[in-house]
PDB file of C-alpha atoms in Angstrom:
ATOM      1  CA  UNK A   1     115.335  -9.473  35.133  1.00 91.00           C
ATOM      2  CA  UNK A   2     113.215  -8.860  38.278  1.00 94.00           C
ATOM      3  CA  UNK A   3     112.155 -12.245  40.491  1.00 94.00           C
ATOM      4  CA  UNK A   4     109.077 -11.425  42.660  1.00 93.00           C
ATOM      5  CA  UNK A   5     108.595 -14.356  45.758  1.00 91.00           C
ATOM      6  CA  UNK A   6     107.880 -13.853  48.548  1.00 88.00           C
ATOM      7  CA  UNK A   7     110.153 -17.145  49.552  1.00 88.00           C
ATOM      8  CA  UNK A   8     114.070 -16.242  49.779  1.00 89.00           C
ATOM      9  CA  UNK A   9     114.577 -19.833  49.145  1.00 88.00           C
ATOM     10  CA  UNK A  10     112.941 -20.154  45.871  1.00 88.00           C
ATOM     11  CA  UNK A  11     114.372 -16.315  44.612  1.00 89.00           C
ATOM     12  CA  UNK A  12     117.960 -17.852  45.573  1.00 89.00           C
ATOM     13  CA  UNK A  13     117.016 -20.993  43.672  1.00 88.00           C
ATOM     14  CA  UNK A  14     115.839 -18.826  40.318  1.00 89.00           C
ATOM     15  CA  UNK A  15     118.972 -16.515  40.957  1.00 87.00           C
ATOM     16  CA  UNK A  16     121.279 -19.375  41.085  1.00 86.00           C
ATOM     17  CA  UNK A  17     119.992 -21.108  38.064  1.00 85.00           C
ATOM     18  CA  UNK A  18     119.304 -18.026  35.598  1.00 86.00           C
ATOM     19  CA  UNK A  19     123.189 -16.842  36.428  1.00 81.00           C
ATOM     20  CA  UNK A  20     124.461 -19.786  35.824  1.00 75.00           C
ATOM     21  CA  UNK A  21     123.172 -21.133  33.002  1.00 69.00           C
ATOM     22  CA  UNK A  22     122.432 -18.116  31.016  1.00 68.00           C
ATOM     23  CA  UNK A  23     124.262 -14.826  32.944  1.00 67.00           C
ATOM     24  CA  UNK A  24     121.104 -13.031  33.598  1.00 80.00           C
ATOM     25  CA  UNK A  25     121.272  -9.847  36.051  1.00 86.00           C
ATOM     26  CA  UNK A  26     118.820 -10.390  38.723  1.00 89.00           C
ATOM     27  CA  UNK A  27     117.126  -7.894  41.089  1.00 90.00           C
ATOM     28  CA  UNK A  28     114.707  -9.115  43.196  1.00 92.00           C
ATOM     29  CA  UNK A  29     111.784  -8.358  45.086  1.00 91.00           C
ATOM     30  CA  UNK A  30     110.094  -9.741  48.000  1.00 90.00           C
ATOM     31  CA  UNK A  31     106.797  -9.035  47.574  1.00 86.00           C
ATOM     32  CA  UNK A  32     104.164  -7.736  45.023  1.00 86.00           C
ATOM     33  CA  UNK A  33     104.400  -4.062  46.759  1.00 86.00           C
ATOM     34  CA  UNK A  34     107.505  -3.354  45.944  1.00 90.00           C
ATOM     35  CA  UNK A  35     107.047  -4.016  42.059  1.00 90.00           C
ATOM     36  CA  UNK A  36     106.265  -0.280  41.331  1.00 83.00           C
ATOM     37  CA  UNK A  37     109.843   0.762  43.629  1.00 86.00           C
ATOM     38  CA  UNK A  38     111.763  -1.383  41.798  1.00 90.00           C
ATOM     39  CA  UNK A  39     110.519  -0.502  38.308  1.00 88.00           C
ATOM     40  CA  UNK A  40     111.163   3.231  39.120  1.00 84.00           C
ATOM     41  CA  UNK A  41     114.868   2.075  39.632  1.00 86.00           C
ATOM     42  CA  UNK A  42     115.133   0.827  35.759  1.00 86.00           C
ATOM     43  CA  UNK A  43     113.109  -1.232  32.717  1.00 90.00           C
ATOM     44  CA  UNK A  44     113.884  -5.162  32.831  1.00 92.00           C
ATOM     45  CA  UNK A  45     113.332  -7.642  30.058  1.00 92.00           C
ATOM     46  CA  UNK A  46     111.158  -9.618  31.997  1.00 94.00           C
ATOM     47  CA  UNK A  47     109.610  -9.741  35.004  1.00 95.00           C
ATOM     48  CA  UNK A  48     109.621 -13.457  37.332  1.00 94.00           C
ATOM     49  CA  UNK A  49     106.152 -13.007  39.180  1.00 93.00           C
ATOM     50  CA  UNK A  50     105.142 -15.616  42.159  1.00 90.00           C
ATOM     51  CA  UNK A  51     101.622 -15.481  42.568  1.00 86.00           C
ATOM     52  CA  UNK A  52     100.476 -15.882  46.212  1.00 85.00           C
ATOM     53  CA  UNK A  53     101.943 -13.699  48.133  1.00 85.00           C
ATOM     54  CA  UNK A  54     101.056 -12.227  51.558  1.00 81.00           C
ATOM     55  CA  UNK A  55     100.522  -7.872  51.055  1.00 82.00           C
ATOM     56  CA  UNK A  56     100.045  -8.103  47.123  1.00 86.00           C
ATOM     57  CA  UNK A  57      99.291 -10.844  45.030  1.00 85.00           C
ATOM     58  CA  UNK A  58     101.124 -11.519  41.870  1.00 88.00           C
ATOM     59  CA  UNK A  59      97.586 -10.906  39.726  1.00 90.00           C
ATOM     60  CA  UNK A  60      97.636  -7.177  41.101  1.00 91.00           C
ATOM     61  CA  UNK A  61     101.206  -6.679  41.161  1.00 92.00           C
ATOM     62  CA  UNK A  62     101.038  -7.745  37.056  1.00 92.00           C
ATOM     63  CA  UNK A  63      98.172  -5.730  36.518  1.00 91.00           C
ATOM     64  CA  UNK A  64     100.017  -2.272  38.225  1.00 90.00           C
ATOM     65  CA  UNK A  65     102.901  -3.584  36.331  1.00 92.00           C
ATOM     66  CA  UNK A  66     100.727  -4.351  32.716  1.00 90.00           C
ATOM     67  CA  UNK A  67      99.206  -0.611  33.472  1.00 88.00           C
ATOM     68  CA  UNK A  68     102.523   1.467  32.803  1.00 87.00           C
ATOM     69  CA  UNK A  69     103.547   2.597  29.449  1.00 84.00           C
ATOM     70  CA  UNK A  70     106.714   0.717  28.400  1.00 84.00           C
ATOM     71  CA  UNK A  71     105.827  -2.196  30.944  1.00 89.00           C
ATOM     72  CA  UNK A  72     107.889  -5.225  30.821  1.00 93.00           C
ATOM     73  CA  UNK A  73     106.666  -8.619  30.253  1.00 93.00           C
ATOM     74  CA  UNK A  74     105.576 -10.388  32.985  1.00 94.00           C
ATOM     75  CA  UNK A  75     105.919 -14.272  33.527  1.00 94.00           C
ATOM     76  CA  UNK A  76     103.859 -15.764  36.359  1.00 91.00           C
ATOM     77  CA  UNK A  77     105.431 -19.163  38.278  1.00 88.00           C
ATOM     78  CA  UNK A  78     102.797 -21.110  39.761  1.00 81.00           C
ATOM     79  CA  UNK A  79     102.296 -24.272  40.894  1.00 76.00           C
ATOM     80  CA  UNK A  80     100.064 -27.428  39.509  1.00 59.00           C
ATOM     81  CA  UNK A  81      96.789 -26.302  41.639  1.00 62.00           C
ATOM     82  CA  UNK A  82      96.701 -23.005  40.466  1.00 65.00           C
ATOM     83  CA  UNK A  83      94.236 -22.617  37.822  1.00 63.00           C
ATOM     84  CA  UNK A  84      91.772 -19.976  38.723  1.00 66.00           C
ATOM     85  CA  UNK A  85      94.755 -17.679  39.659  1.00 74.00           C
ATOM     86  CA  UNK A  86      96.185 -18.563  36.375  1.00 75.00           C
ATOM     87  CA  UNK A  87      93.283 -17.522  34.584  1.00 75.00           C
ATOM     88  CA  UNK A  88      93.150 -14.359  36.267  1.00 81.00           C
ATOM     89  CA  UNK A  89      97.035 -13.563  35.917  1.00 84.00           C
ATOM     90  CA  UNK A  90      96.338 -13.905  32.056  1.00 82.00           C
ATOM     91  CA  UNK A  91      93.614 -11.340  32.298  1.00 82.00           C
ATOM     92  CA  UNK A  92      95.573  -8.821  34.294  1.00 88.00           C
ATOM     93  CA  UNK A  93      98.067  -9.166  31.422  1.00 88.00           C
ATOM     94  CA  UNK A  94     100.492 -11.513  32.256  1.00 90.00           C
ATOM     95  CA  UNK A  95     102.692 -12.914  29.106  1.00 89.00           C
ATOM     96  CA  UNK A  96     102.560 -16.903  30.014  1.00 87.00           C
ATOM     97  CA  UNK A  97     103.251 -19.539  33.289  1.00 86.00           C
ATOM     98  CA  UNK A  98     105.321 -21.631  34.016  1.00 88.00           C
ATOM     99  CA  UNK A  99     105.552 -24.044  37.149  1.00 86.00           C
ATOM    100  CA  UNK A 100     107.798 -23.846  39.791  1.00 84.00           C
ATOM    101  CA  UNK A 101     109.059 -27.816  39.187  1.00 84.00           C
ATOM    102  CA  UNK A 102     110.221 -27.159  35.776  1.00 86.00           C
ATOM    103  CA  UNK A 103     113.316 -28.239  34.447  1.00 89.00           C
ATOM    104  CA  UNK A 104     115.923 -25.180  34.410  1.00 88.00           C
ATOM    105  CA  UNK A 105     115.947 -25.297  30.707  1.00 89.00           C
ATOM    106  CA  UNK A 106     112.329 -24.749  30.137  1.00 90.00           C
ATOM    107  CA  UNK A 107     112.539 -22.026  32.831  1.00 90.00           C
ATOM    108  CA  UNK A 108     115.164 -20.147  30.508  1.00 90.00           C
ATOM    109  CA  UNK A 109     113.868 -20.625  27.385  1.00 89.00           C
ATOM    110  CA  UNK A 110     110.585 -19.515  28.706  1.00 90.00           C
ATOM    111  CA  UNK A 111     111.873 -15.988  29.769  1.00 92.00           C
ATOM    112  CA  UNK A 112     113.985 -15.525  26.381  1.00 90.00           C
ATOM    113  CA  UNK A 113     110.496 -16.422  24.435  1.00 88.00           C
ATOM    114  CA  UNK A 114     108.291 -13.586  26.633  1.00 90.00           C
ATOM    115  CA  UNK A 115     111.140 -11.060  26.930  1.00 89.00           C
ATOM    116  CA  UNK A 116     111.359 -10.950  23.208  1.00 85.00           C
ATOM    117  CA  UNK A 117     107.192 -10.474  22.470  1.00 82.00           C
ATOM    118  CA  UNK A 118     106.277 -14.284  22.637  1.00 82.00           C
ATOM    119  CA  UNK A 119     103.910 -15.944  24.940  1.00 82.00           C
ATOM    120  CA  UNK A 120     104.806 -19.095  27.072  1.00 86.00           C
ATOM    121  CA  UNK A 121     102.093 -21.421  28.391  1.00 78.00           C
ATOM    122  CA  UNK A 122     103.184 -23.960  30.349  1.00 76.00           C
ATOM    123  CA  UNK A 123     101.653 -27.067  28.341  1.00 67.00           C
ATOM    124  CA  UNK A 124     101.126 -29.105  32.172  1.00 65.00           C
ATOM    125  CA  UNK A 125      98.438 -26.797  32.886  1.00 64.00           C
ATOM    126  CA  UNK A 126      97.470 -25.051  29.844  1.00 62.00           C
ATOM    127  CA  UNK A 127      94.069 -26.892  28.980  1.00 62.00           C
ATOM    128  CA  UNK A 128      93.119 -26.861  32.289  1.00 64.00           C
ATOM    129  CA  UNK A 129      93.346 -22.848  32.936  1.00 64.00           C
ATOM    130  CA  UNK A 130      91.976 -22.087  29.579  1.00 63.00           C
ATOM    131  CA  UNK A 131      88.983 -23.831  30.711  1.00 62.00           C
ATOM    132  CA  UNK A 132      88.893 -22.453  34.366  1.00 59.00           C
ATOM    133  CA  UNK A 133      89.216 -19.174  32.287  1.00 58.00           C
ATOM    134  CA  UNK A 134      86.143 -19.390  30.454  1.00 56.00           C
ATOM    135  CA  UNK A 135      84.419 -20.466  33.424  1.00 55.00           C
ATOM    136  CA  UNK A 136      85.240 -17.274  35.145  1.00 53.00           C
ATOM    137  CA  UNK A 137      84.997 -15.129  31.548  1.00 54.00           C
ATOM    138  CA  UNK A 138      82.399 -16.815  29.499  1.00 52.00           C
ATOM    139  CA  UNK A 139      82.867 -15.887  25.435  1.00 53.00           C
ATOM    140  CA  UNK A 140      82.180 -12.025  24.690  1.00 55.00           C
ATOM    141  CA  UNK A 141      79.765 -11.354  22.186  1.00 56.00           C
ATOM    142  CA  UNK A 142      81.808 -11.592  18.689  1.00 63.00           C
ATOM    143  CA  UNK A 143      84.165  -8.140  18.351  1.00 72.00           C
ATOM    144  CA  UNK A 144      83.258  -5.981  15.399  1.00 82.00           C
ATOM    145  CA  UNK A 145      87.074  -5.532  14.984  1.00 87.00           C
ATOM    146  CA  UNK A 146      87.294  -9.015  13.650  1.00 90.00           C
ATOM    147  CA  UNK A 147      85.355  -8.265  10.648  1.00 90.00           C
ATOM    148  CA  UNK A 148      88.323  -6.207   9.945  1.00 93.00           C
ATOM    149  CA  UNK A 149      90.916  -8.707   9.683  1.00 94.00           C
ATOM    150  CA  UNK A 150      91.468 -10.126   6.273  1.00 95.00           C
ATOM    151  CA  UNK A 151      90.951 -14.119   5.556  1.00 95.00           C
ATOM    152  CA  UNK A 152      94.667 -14.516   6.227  1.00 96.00           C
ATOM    153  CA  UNK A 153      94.591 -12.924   9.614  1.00 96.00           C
ATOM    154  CA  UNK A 154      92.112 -14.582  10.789  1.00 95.00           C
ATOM    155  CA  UNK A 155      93.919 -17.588  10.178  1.00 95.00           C
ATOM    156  CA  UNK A 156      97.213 -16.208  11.995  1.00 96.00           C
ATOM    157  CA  UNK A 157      94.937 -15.746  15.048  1.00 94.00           C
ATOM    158  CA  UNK A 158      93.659 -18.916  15.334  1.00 92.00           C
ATOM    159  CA  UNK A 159      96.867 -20.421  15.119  1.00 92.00           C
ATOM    160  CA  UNK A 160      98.279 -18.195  17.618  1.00 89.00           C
ATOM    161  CA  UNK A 161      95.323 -18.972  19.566  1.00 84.00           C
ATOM    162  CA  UNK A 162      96.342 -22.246  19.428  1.00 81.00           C
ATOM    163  CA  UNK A 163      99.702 -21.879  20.680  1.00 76.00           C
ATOM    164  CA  UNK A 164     101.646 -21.756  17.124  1.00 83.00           C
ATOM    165  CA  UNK A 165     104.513 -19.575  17.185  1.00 83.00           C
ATOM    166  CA  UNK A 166     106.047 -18.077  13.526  1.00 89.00           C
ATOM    167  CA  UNK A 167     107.782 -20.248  12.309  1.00 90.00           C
ATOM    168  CA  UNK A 168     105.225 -23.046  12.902  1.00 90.00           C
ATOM    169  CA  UNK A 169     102.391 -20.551  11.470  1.00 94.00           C
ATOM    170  CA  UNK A 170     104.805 -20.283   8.421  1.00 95.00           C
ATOM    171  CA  UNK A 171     104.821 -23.842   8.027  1.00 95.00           C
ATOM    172  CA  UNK A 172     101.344 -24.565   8.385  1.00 95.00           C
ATOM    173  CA  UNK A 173     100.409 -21.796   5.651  1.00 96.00           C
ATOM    174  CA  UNK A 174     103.039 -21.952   3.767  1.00 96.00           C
ATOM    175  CA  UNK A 175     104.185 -18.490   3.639  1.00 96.00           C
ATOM    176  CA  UNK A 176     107.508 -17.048   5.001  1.00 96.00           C
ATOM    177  CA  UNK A 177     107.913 -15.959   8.450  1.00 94.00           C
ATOM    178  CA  UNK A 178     108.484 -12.590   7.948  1.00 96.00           C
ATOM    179  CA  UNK A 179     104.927 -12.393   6.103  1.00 97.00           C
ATOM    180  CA  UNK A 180     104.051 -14.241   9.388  1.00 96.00           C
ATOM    181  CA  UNK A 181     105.569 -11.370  11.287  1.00 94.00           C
ATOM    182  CA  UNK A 182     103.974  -8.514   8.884  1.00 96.00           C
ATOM    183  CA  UNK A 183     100.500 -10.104   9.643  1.00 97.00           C
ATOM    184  CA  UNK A 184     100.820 -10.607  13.730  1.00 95.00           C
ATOM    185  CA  UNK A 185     101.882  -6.950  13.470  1.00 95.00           C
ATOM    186  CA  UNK A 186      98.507  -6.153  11.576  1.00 96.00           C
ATOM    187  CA  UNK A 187      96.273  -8.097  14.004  1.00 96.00           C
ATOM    188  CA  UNK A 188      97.410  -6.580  16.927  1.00 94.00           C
ATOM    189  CA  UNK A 189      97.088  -2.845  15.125  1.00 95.00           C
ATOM    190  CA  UNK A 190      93.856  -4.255  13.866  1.00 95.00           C
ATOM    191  CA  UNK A 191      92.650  -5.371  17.532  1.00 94.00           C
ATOM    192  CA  UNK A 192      94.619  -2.989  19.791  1.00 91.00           C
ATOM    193  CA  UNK A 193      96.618  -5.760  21.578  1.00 89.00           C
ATOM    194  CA  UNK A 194      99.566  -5.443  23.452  1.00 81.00           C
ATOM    195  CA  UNK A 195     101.430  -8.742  22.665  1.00 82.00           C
ATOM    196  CA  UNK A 196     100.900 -12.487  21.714  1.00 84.00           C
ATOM    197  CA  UNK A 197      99.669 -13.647  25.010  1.00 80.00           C
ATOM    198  CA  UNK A 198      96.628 -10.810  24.710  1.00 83.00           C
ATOM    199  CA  UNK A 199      96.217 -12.242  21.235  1.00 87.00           C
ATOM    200  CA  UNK A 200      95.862 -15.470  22.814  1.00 84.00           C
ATOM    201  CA  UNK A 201      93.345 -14.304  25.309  1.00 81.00           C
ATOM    202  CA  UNK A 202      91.466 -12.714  22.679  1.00 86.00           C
ATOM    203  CA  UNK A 203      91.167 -15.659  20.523  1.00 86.00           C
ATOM    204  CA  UNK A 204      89.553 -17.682  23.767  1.00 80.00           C
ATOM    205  CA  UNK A 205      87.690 -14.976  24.456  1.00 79.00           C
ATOM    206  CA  UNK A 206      85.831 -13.901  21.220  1.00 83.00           C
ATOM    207  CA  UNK A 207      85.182 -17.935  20.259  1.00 80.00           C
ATOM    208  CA  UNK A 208      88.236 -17.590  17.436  1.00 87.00           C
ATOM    209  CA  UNK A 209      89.544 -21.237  19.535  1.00 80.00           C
ATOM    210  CA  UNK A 210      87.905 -23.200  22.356  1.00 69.00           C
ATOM    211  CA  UNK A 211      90.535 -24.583  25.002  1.00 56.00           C
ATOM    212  CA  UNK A 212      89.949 -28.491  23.572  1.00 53.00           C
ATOM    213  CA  UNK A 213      91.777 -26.705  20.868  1.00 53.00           C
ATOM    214  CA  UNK A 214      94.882 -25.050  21.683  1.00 51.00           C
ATOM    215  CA  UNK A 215      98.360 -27.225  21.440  1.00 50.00           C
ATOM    216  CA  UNK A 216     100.127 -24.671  23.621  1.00 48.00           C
TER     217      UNK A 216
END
């Protein structure tokens, strides 16, 4: 895993908890310019981003990152006043949020959910930057690749859209999870996206959900 603050305080604090609780190996960085470096030096699961920082931001830094083939998923920590940077981190490509006051246990299970494809949206915050999002982004014009998803699909989007991950998708339509799985894989063939927090984005986006509707 590679932490990116530009605090040494808070990337001892995220070192100290992730190895201890979990054994994660940690390389750090101390600010968003030295992303690309550190990449270079090896692939990890996930990637801790701070988002204010003083040369480059964490919304640039994830978008270089987002930009490379093979690029790792990239969480963005934030704090409770961050909304408009949120928004923007989740259009430069970034997998979720989560805020820097959150209990250590959220914190890990949040990097195990976007270092294995999932998206993690901090729920504190969530309806908030979805709506500072469409502010910035008002809805696109509806995306002729929708018309190419089947009835089903569409359904697994919205719920995604919504914050819904497999098994709760399963539940809701009754189907197994790996049909769940075999459909997600579909839509994001079907709509050229990247991973579940794109599919989120392009739910919001295209009018598939509103933000007074997502659970996340």
């Amino acid at each position: 895993m590679l932490v990116v603050d530009d605090q040494e305080l808070v990337r001892g604090g995220l070192r100290r908890i992730l190895r201890r609780r979990d054994g994660f190996v940690i390389t750090e960085c101390a600010d968003g310019d030295e992303v690309v470096s550190a990449l270079a030096a090896g692939r990890p699961d996930v990637i801790l981003m701070d988002l204010r920082m003083k040369r480059v931001g964490g919304i640039d830094a994830t978008r270089l990152v987002r930009a490379r083939p093979d690029a790792p998923p990239v969480l963005v920590l934030t704090t409770f006043d961050d909304d408009q940077l949120l928004s923007g981190a989740l259009r430069a490509g970034a997998a979720g949020f989560i805020l820097k006051d959150s209990p250590a246990e959220d914190l890990i299970r949040a990097v195990r959910t976007v270092a294995t494809g999932g998206a993690w949206l901090d729920p504190a915050v969530t309806g908030r930057v979805l709506s500072a999002y469409r502010t910035v982004r008002p809805a696109a014009p509806s995306d002729a690749r929708l018309a190419e998803l089947t009835a089903r699909e569409y359904e697994v989007l919205e719920l995604i859209g919504r914050g819904r991950v497999n098994a709760e998708i399963a539940r809701e339509l009754g189907i197994s999870e790996v049909t769940v799985k075999s459909h997600v894989g579909h839509i994001f063939g079907k709509l050229d996206l990247r991973d579940r927090a794109a599919a989120i984005v392009f739910a919001f986006d295209h009018g598939v959900v509103s933000p007074g509707q997502s659970t996340v």
